[in-house]
Tab-separated table of C-alpha atoms in Angstrom:
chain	number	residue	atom	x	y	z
D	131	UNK	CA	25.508	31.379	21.629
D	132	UNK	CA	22.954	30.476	23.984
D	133	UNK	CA	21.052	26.998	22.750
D	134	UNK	CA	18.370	27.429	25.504
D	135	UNK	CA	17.315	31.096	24.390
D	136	UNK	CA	17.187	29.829	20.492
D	137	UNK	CA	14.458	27.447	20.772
D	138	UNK	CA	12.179	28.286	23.547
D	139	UNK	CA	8.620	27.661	24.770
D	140	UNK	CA	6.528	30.484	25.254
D	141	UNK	CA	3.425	29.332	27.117
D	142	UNK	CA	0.232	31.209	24.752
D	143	UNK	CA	-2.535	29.567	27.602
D	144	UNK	CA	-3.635	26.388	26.136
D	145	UNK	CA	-0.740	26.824	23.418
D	146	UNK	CA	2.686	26.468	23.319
D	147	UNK	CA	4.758	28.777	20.787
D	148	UNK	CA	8.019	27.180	19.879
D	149	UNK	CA	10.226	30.214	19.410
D	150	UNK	CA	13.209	29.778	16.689
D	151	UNK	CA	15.657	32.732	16.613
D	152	UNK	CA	19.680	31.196	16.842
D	153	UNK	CA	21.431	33.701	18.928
D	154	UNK	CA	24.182	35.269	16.783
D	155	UNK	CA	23.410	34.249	13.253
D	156	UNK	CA	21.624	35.624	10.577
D	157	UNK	CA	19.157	32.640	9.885
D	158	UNK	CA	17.873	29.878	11.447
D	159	UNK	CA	19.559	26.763	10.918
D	160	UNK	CA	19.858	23.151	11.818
D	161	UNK	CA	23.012	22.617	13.541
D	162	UNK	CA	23.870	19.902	16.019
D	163	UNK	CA	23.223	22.177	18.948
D	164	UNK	CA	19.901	23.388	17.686
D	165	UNK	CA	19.121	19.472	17.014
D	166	UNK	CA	19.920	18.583	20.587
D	167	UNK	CA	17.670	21.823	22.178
D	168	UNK	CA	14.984	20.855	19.795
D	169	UNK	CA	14.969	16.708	21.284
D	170	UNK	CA	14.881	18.605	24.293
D	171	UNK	CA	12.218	20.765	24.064
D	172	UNK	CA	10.082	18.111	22.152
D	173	UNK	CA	10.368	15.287	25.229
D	174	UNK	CA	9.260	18.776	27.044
D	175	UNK	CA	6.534	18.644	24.889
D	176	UNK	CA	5.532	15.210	24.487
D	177	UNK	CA	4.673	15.682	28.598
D	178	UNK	CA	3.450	18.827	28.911
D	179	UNK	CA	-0.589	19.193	29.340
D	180	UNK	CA	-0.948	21.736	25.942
D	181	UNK	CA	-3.089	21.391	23.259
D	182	UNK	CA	-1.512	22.367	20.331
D	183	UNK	CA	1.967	23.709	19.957
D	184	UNK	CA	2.958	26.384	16.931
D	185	UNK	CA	6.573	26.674	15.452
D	186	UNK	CA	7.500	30.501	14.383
D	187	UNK	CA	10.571	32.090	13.735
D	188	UNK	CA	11.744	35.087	15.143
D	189	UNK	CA	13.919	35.830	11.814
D	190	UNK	CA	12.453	39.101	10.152
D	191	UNK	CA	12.937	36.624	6.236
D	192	UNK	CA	13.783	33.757	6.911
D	193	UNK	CA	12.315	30.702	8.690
D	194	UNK	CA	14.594	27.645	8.838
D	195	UNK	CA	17.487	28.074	5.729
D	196	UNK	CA	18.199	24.397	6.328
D	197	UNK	CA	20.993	21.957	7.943
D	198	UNK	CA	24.192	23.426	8.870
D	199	UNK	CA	26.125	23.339	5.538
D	200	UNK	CA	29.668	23.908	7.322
D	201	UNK	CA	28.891	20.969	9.252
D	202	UNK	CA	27.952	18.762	6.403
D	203	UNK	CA	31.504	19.411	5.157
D	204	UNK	CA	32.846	17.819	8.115
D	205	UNK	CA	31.294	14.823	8.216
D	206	UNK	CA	33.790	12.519	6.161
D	207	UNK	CA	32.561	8.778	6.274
D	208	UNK	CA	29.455	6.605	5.801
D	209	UNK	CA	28.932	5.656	9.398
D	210	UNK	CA	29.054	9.862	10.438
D	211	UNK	CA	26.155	10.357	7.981
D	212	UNK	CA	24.098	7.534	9.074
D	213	UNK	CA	24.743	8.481	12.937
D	214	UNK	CA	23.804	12.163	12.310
D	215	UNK	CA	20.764	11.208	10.076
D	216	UNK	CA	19.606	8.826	12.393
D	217	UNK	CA	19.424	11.015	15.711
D	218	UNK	CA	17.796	13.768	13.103
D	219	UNK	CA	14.994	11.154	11.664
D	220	UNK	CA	14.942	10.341	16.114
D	221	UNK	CA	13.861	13.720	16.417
D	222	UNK	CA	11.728	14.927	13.367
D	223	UNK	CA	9.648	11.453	13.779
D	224	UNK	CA	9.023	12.517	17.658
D	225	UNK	CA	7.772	15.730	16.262
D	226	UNK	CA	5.179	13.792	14.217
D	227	UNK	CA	4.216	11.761	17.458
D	228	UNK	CA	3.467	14.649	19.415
D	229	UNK	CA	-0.057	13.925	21.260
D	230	UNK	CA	-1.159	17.919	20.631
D	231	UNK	CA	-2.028	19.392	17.537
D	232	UNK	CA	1.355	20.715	15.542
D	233	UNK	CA	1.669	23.970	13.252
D	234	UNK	CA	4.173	25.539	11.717
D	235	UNK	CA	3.614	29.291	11.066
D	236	UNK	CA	6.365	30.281	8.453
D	237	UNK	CA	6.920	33.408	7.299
D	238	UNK	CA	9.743	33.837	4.994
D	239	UNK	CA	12.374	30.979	3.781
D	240	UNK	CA	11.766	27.882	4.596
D	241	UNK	CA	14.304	25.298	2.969
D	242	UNK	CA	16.202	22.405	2.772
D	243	UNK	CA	16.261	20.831	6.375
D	244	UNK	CA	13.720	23.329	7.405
D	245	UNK	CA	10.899	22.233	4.589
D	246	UNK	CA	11.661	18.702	6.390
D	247	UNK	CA	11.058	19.804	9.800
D	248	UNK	CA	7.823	21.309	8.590
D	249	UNK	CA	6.618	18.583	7.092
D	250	UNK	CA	6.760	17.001	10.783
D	251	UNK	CA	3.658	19.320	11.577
D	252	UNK	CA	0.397	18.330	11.431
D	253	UNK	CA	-0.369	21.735	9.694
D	254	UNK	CA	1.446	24.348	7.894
D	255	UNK	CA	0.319	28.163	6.987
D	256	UNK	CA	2.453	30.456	5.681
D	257	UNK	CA	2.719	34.127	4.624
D	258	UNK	CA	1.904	35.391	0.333
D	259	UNK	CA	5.209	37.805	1.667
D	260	UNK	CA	7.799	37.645	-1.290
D	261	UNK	CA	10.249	36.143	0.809
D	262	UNK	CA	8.416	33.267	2.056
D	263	UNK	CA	9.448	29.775	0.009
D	264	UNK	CA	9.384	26.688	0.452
D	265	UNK	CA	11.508	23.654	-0.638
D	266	UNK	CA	14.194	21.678	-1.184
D	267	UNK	CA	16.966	22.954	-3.280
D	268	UNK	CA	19.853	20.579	-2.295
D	269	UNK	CA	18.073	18.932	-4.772
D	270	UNK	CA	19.693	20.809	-7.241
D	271	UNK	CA	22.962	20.137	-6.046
D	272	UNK	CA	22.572	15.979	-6.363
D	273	UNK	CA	21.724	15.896	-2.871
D	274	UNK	CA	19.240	13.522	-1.430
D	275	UNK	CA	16.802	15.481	1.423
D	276	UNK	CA	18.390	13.200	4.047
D	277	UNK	CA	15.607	14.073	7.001
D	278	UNK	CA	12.512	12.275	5.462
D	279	UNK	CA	11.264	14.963	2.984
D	280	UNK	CA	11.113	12.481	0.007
D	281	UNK	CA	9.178	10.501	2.032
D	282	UNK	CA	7.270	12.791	3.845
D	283	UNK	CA	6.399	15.612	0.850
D	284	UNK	CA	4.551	13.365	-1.321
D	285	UNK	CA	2.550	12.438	1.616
């Protein structure tokens, strides 16, 4: 899968549109690879000369389905979780700093790990299609949203 063509800049003028479609998969998703692209194209970002920058997915229903669940599996011990949510809060809090305006333009699902990242915008509109939601269902499951979204929803 190509990391670079997943999460790509498309200069719009004065605008940057942040392009989210993961090569090879059916929805967009926060894996470690995607992570690393997206530091990467926010330190891109964070010294470019645009004036606002707007997050969209590619994905016909879905925007961001949330953190890579097969990886989440994997990780076994205390000090793997803190390490992964670490370089994740690293990355969602650089979002915040961004010196341009921020939207996020969702269309379709937008959950878990990907209601977190949104909530890293400044602004966020969103489609009345049926397939557009937003939240945080690992909720349901006893798990705590571990990239800021119980911090940053009530907000």
């Amino acid at each position: 899968m190509s990391i670079q063509e997943s999460l790509k800049i498309t200069p719009k003028g004065d605008i940057a549109l942040l392009e989210f479609d993961l090569v090879g998969e059916k929805v967009n998703k926060l894996a470690s690879p995607v992570m690393f692209r997206l530091k990467e194209v926010v330190n891109e970002l964070k010294n470019s000369k645009y004036k606002a920058v707007v997050l969209i997915s590619r994905k016909p229903k879905i925007f961001i389905a949330g953190a890579d669940i097969e990886e989440i599996k994997k990780i076994n011990t205390k000090e793997e979780f803190t390490k992964v949510l670490a370089q994740a809060h690293e990355i969602f809090n650089a979002i915040e700093d961004l010196p341009m305006l921020t939207v996020a333009a969702i269309n379709g699902a937008c959950l878990g790990g990907g209601c977190e990242l949104v909530l890293t915008f400044d602004y966020r509109i969103c489609t009345d299609a049926k397939d557009t939601k937003i939240g945080l269902p690992e909720t349901k499951l006893g798990i705590i949203p571990g990239f800021g979204g119980c911090v940053r929803l009530p907000a």
